PDB file of C-alpha atoms in Angstrom:
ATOM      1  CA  UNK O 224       0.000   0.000   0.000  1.00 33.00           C
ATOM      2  CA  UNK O 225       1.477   3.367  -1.210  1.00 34.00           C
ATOM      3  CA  UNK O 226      -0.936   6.216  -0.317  1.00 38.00           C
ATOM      4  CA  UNK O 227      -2.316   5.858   3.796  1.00 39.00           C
ATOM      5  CA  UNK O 228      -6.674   6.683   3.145  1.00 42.00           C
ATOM      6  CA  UNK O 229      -7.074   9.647   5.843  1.00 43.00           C
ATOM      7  CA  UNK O 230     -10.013   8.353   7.598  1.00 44.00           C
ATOM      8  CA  UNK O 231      -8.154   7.086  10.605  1.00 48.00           C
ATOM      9  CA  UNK O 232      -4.527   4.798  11.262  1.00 52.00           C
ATOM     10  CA  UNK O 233      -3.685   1.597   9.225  1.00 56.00           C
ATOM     11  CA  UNK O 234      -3.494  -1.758  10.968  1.00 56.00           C
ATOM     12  CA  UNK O 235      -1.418  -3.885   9.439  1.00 59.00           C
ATOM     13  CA  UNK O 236      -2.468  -7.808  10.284  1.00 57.00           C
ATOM     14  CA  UNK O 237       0.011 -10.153   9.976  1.00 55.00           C
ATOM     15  CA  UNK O 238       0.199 -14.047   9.358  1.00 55.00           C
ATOM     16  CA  UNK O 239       0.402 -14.832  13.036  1.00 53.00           C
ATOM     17  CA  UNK O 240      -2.508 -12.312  13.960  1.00 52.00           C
ATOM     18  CA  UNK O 241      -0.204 -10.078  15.484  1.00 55.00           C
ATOM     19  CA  UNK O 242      -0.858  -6.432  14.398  1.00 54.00           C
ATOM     20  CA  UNK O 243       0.800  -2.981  14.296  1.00 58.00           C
ATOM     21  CA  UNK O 244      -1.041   0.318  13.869  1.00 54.00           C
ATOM     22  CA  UNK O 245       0.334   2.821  11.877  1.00 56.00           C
ATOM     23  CA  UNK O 246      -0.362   6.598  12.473  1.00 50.00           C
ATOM     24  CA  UNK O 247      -2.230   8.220   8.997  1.00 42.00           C
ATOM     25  CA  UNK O 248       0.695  10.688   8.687  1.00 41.00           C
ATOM     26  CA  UNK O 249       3.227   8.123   7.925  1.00 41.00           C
ATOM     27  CA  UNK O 250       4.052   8.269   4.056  1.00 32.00           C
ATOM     28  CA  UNK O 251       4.774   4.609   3.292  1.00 38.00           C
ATOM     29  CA  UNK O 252       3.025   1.388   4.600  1.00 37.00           C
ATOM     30  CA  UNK O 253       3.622  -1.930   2.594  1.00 39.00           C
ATOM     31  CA  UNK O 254       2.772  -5.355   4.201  1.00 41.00           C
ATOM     32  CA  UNK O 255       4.682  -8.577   4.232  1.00 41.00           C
ATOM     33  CA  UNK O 256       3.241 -11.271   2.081  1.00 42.00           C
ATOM     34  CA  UNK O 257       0.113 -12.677   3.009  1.00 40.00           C
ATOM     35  CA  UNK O 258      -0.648 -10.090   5.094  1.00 40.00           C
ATOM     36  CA  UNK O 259      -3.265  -7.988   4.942  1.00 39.00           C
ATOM     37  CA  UNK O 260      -4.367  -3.854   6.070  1.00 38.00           C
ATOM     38  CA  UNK O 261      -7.404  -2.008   7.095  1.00 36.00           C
ATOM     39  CA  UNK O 262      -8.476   1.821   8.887  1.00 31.00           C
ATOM     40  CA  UNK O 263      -8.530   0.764  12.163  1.00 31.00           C
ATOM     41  CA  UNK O 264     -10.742   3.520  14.009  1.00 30.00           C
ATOM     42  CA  UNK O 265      -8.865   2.870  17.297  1.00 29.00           C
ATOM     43  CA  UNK O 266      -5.123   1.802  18.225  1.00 34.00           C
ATOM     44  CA  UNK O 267      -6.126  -0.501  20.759  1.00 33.00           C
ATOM     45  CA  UNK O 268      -8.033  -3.045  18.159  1.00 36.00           C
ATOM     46  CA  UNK O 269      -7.965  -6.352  19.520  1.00 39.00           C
ATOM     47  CA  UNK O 270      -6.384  -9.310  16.674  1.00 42.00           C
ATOM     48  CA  UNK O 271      -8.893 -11.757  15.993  1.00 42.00           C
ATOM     49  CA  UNK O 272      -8.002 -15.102  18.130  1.00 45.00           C
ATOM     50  CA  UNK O 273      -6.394 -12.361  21.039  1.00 48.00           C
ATOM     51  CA  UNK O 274      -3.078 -11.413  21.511  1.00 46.00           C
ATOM     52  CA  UNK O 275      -0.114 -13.922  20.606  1.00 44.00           C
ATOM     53  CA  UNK O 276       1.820 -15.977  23.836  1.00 44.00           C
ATOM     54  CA  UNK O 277       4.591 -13.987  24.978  1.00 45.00           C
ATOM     55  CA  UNK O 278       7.828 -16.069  23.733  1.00 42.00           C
ATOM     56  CA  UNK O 279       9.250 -18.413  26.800  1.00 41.00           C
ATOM     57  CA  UNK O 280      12.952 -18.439  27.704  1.00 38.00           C
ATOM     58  CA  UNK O 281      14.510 -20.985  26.049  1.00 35.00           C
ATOM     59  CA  UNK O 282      12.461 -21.554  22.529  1.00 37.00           C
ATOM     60  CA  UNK O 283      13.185 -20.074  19.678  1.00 40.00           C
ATOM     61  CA  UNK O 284      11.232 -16.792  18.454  1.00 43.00           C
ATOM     62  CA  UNK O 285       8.770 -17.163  14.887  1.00 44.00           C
ATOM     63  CA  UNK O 286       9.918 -21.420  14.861  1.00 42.00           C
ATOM     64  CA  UNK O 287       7.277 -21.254  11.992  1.00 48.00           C
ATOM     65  CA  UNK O 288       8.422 -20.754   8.603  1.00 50.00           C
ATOM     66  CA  UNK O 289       5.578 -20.132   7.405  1.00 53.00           C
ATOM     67  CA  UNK O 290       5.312 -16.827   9.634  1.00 62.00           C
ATOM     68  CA  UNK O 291       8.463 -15.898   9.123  1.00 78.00           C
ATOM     69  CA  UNK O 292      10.346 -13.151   6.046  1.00 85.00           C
ATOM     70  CA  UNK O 293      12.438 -15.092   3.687  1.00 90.00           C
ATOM     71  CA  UNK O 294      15.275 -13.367   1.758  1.00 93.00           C
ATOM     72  CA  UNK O 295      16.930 -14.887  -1.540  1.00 93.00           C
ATOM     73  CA  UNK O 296      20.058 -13.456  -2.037  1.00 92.00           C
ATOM     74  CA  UNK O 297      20.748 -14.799  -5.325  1.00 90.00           C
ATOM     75  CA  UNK O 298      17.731 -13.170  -6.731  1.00 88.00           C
ATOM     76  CA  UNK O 299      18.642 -10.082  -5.303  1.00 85.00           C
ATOM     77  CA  UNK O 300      20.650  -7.657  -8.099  1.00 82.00           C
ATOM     78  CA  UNK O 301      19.735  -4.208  -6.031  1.00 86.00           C
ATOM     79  CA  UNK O 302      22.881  -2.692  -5.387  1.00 91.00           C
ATOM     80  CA  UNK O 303      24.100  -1.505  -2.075  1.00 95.00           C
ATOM     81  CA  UNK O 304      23.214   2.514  -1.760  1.00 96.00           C
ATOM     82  CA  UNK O 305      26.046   2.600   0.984  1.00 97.00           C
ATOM     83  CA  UNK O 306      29.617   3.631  -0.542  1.00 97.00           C
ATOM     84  CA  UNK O 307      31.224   0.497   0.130  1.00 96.00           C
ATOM     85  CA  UNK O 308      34.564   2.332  -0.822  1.00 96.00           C
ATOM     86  CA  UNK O 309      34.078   4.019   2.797  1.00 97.00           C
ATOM     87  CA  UNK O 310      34.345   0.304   4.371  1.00 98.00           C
ATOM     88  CA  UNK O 311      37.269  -0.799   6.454  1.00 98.00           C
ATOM     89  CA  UNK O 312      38.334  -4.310   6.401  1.00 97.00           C
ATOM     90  CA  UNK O 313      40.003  -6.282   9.085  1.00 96.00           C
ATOM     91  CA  UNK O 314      41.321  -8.980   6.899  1.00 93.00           C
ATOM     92  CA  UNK O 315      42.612 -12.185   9.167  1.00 91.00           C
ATOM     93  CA  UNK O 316      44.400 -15.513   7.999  1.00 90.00           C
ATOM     94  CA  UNK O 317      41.439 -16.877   7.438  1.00 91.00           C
ATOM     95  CA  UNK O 318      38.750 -15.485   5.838  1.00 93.00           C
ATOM     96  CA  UNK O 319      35.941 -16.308   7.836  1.00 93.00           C
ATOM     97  CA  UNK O 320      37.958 -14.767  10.894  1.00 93.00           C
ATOM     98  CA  UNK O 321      38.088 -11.407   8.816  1.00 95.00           C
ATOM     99  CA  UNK O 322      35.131  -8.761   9.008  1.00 97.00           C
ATOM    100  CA  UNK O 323      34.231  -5.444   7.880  1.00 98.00           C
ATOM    101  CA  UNK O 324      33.103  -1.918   9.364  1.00 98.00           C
ATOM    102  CA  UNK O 325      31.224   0.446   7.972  1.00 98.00           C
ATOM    103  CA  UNK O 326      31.232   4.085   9.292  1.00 98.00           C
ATOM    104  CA  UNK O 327      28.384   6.093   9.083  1.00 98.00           C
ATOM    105  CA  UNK O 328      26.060   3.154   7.309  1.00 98.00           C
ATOM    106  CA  UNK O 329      22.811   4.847   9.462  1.00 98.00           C
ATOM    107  CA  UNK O 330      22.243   8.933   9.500  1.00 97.00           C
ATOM    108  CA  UNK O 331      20.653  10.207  12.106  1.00 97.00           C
ATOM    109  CA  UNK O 332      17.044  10.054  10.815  1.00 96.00           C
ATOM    110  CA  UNK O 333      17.574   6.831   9.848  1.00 97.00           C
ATOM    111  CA  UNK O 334      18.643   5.626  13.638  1.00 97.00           C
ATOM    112  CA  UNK O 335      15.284   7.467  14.561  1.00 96.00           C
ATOM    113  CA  UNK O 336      12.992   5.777  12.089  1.00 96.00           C
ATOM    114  CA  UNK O 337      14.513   2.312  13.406  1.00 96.00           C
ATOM    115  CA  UNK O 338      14.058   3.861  16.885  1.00 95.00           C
ATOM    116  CA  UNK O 339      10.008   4.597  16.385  1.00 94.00           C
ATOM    117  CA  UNK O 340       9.878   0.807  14.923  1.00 94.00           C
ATOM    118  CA  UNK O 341      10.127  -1.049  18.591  1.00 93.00           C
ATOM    119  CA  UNK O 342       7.215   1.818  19.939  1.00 91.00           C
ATOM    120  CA  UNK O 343       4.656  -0.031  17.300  1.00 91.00           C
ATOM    121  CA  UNK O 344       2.440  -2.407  19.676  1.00 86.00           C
ATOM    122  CA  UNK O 345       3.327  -4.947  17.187  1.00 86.00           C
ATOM    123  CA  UNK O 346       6.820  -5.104  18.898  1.00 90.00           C
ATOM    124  CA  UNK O 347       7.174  -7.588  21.990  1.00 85.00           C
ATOM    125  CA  UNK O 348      10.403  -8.656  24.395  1.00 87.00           C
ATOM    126  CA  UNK O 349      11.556 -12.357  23.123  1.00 82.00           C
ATOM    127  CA  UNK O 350      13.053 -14.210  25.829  1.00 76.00           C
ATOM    128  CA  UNK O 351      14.580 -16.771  23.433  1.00 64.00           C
ATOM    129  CA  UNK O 352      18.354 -16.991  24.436  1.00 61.00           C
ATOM    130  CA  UNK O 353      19.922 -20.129  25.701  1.00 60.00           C
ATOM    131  CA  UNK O 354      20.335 -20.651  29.466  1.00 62.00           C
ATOM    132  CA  UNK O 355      23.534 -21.240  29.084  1.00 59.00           C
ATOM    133  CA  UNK O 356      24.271 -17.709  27.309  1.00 59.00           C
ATOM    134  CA  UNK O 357      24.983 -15.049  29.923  1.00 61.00           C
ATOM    135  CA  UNK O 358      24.256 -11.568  28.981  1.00 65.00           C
ATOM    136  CA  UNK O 359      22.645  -8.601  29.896  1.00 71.00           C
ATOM    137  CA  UNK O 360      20.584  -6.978  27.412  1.00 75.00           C
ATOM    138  CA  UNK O 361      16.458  -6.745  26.407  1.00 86.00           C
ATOM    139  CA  UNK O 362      16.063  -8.037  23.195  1.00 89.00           C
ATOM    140  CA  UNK O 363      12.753  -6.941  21.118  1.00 93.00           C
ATOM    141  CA  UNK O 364      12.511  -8.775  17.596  1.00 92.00           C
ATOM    142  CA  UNK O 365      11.548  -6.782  14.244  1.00 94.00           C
ATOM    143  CA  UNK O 366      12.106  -7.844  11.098  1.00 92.00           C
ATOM    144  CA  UNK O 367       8.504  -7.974  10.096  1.00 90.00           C
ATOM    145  CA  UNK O 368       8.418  -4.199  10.970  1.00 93.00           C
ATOM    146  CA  UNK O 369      11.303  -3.130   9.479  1.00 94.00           C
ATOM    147  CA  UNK O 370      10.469  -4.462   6.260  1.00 91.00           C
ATOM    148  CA  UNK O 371       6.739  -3.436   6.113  1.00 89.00           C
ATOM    149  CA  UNK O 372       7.128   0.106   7.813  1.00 92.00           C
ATOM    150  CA  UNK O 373      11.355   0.646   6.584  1.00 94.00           C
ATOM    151  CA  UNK O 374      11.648  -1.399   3.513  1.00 93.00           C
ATOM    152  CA  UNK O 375      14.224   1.195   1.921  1.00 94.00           C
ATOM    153  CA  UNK O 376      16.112   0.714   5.061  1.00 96.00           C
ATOM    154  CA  UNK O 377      15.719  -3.252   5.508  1.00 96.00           C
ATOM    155  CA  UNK O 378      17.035  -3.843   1.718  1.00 95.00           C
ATOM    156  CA  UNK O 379      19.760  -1.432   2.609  1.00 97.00           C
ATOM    157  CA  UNK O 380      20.999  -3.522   5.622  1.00 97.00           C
ATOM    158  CA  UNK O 381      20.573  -6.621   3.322  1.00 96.00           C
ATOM    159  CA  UNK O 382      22.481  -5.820   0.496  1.00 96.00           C
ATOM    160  CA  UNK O 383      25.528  -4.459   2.553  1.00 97.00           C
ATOM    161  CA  UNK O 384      25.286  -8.208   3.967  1.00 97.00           C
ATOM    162  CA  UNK O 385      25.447  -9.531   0.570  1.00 97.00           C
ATOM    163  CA  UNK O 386      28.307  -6.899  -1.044  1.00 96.00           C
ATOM    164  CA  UNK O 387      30.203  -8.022   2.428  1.00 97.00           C
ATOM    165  CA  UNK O 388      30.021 -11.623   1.641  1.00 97.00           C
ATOM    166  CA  UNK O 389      30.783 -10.938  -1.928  1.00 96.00           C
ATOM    167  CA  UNK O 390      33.962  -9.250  -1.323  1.00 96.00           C
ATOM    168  CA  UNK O 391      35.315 -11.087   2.402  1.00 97.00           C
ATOM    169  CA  UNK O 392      34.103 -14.345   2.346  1.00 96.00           C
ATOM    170  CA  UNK O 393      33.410 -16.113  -1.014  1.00 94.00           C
ATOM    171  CA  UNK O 394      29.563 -15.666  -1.752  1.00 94.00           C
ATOM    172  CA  UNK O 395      28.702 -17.667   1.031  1.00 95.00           C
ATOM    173  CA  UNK O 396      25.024 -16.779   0.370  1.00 95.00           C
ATOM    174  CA  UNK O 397      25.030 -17.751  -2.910  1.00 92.00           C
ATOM    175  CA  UNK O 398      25.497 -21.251  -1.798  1.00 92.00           C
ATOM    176  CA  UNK O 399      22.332 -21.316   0.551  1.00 92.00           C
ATOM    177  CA  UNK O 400      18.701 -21.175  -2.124  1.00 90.00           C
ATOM    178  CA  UNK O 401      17.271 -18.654   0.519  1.00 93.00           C
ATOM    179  CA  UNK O 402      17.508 -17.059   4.600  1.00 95.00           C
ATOM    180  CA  UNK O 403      16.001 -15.958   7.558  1.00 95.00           C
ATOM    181  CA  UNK O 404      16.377 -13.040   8.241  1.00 95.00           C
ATOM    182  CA  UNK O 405      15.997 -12.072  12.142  1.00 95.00           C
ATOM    183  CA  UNK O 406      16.208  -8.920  13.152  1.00 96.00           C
ATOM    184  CA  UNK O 407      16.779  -7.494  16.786  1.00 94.00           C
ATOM    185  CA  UNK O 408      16.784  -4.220  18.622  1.00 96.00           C
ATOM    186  CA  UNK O 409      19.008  -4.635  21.759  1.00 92.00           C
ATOM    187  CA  UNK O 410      19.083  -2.130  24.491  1.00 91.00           C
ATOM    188  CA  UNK O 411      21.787  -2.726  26.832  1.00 87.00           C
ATOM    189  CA  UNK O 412      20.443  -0.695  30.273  1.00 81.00           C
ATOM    190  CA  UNK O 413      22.223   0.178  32.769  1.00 70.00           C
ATOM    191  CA  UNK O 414      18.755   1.366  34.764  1.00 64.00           C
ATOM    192  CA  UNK O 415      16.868  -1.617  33.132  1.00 52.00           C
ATOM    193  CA  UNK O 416      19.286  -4.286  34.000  1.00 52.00           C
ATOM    194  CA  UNK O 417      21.275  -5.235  37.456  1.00 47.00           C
ATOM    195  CA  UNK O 418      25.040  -5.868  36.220  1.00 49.00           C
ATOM    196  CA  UNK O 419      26.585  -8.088  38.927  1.00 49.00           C
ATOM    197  CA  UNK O 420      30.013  -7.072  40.395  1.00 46.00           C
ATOM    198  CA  UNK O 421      32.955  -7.915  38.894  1.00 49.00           C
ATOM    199  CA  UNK O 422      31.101  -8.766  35.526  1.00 54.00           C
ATOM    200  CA  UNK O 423      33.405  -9.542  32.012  1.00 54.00           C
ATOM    201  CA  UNK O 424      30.775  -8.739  29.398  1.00 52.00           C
ATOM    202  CA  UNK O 425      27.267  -7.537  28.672  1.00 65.00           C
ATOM    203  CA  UNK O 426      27.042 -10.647  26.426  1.00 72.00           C
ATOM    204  CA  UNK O 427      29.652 -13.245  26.624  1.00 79.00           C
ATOM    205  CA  UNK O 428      31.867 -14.617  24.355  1.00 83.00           C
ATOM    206  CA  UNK O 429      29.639 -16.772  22.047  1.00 87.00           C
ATOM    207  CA  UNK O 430      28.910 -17.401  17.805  1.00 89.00           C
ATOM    208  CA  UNK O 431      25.478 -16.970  16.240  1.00 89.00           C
ATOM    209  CA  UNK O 432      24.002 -20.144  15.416  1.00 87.00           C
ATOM    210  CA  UNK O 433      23.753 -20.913  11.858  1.00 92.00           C
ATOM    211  CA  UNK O 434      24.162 -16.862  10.814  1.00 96.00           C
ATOM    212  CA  UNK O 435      25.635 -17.165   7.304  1.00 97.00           C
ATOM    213  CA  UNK O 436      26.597 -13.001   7.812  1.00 97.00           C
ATOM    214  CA  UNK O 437      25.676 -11.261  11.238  1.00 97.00           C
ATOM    215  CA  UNK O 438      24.755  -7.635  11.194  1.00 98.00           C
ATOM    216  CA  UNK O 439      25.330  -4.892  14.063  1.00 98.00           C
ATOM    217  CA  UNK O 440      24.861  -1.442  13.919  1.00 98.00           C
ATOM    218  CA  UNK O 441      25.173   1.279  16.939  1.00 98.00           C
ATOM    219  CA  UNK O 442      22.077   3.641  17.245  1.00 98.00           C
ATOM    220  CA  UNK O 443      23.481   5.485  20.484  1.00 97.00           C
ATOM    221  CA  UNK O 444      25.847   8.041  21.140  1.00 97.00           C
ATOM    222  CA  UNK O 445      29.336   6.484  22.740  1.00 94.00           C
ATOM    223  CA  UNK O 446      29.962   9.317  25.797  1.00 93.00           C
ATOM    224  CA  UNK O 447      26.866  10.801  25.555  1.00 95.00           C
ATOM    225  CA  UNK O 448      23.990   8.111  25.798  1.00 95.00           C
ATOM    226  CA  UNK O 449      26.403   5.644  27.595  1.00 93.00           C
ATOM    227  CA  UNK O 450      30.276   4.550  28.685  1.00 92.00           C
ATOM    228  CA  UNK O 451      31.375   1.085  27.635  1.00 90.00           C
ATOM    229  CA  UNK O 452      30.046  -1.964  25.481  1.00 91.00           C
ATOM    230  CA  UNK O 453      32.871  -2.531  23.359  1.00 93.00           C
ATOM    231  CA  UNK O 454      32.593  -5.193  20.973  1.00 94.00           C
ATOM    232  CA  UNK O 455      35.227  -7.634  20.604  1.00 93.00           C
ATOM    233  CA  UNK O 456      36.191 -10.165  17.966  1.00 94.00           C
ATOM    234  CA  UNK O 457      38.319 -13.375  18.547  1.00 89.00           C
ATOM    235  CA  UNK O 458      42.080 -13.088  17.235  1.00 79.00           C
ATOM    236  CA  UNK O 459      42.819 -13.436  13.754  1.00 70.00           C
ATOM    237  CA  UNK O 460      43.852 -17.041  14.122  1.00 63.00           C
ATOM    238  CA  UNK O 461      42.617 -19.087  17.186  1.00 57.00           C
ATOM    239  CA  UNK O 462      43.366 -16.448  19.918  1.00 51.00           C
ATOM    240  CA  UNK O 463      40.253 -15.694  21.769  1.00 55.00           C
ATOM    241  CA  UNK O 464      41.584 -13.966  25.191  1.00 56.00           C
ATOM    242  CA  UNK O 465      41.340  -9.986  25.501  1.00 59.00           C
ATOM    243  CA  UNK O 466      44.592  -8.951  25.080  1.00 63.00           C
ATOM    244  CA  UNK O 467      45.072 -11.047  21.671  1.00 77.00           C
ATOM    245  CA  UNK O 468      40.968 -10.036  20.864  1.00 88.00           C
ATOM    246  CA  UNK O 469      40.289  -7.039  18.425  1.00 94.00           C
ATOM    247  CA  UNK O 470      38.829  -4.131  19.457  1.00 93.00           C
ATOM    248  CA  UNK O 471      36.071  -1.909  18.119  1.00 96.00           C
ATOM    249  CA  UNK O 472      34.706   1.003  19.877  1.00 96.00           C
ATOM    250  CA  UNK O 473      31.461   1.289  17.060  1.00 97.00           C
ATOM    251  CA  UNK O 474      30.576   5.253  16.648  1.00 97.00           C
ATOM    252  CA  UNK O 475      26.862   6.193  16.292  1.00 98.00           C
ATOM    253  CA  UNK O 476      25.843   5.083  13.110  1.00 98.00           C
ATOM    254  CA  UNK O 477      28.138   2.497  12.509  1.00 98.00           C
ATOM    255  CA  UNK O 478      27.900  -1.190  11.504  1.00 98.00           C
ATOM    256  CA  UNK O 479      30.099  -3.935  12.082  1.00 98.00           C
ATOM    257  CA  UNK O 480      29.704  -7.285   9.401  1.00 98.00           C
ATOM    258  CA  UNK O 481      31.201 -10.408  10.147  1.00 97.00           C
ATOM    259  CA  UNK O 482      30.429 -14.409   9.789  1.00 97.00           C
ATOM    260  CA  UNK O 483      28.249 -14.946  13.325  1.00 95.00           C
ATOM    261  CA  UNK O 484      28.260 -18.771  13.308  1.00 94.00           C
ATOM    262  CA  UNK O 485      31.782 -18.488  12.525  1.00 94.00           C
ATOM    263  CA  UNK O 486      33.906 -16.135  14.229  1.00 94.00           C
ATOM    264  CA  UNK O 487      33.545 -15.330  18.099  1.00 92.00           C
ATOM    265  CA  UNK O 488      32.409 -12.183  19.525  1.00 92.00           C
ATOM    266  CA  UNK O 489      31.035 -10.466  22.819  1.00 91.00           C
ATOM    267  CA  UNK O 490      30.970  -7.294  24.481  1.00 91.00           C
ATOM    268  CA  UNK O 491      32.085  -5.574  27.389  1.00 89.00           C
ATOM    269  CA  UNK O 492      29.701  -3.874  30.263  1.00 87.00           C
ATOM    270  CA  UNK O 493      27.821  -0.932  29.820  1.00 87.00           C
ATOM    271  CA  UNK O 494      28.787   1.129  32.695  1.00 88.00           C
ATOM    272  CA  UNK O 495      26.973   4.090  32.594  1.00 89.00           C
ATOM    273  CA  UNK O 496      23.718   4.787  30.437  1.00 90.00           C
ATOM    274  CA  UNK O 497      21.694   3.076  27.773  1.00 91.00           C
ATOM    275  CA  UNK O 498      23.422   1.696  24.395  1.00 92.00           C
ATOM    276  CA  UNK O 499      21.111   0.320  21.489  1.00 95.00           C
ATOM    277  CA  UNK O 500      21.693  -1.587  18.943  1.00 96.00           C
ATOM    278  CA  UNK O 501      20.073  -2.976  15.775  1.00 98.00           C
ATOM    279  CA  UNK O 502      21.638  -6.881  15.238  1.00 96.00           C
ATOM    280  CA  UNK O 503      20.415  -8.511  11.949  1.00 97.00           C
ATOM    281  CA  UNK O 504      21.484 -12.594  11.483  1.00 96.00           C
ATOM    282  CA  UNK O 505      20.941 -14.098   7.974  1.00 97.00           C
ATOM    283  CA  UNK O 506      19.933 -17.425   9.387  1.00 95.00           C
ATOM    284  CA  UNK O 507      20.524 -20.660   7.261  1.00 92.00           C
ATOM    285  CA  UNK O 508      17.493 -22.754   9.281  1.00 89.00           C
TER     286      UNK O 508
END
């Protein structure tokens, strides 16, 4: 849908019966597949069958493929709009230890637009990690959002993942027929959370199951909106301890690419503050 009809806010239905309402001033709304939209003449419409569970720790958020975006990358000829000239690559040994960053890859209005995204009572906290993981972060999933409410912005994170791939790693996409794309806004806070003494990292050392390319992009200030969560990488062979670790200290608006089910990562406390993040894993399963 390109034009909003100004007799009241669009609710998007999805698949699953979960719903977002839209406000009438926003310029663009375009559903996912087998979706559908209507005026909604109040924001508090009810989906038919009620609201959906709330996700329980442990199982894995949208397990249905049938509710869930696919992405094939080897249909997709759109070319990145990022100047991938302005990248900067850590190469390693080995390739899949390599990654690249991108500076600037969000303005500021796009940060925002991602921002308004996790307001939409579409938007829910997963509790999906494993017990095992420690970390210290909220975790709200949004891919169906982002690509029905930011679609210029979802293809734009997409195809940087692909032109990554493309140049680091071999076209590893172009070996898988099609993805998953999940897409998370973290918000490590200090308030929020209660950081035990003495702790290493706001997420510990750990890979991204089955994440063909792994996606991160900084949508707070560093020194401003918060002091610490650095992200580090695991060495450029088989080093993964901090002092043989690589270091990146992400400025606002920058992304970070890398192979999530292949090279190690974490990141260190946030000690003062709130620091947000947008984390997007092409998923092979």
């Amino acid at each position: 849908v390109q034009e909003v009809k100004p007799a009241g806010d669009v609710q998007v239905v999805f698949p699953d019966n979960t719903y977002a309402v839209v406000s009438r001033r926003c310029l663009r709304v375009v559903p996912e597949p087998g979706g559908s939209w209507s005026v909604a003449s109040t924001k508090r419409t009810q989906p038919q069958g009620g609201p959906p569970p709330k996700m329980k720790k442990g199982a894995r958020a949208l397990t249905d493929r049938s509710m869930r975006l696919q992405w094939f990358p080897n249909q997709c000829m759109a070319p990145c709009p990022y100047d991938m000239s302005r990248s900067i690559t850590r190469a390693a040994p080995l390739r899949r230890r390599a990654y690249k960053i991108l500076p600037g890859f969000f303005s500021d209005s796009e940060v925002q637009e991602v921002k308004a995204l996790v307001r939409l009572n579409s938007v829910e906290e997963i509790l999906d990690r494993s017990d095992s993981l420690q970390y210290n972060h909220k975790a709200f999933r949004i891919e169906r959002e982002l690509g029905t409410f930011a679609l210029p912005l979802y293809e734009k994170c997409l195809t940087a993942m692909k032109a990554a791939d493309l140049e680091l790693w071999g076209d590893r996409l172009a070996k898988v027929e099609k993805v998953y794309p999940e897409v998370e806004f973290l918000r490590y806070d200090l308030k929020g959370n209660v950081v035990e003494k003495g702790a290493k990292h706001a997420i510990e050392p750990h890979v991204d199951n089955h994440a063909v390319v792994t996606f991160v992009c900084l949508l707070s200030r560093r020194s401003d909106d918060f002091d610490g969560g650095i992200n580090f990488f695991g060495g450029k062979d088989r080093a993964t301890t901090r002092a043989q670790a690589r270091e990146e200290a992400l400025g606002f608006g920058d992304c970070v690419l890398f192979r999530g089910e292949k090279l190690l990562h974490w990141v260190t406390p946030v000690t003062r503050g709130c620091r947000e993040v947008l984390q997007i894993e092409l998923s092979r399963i």
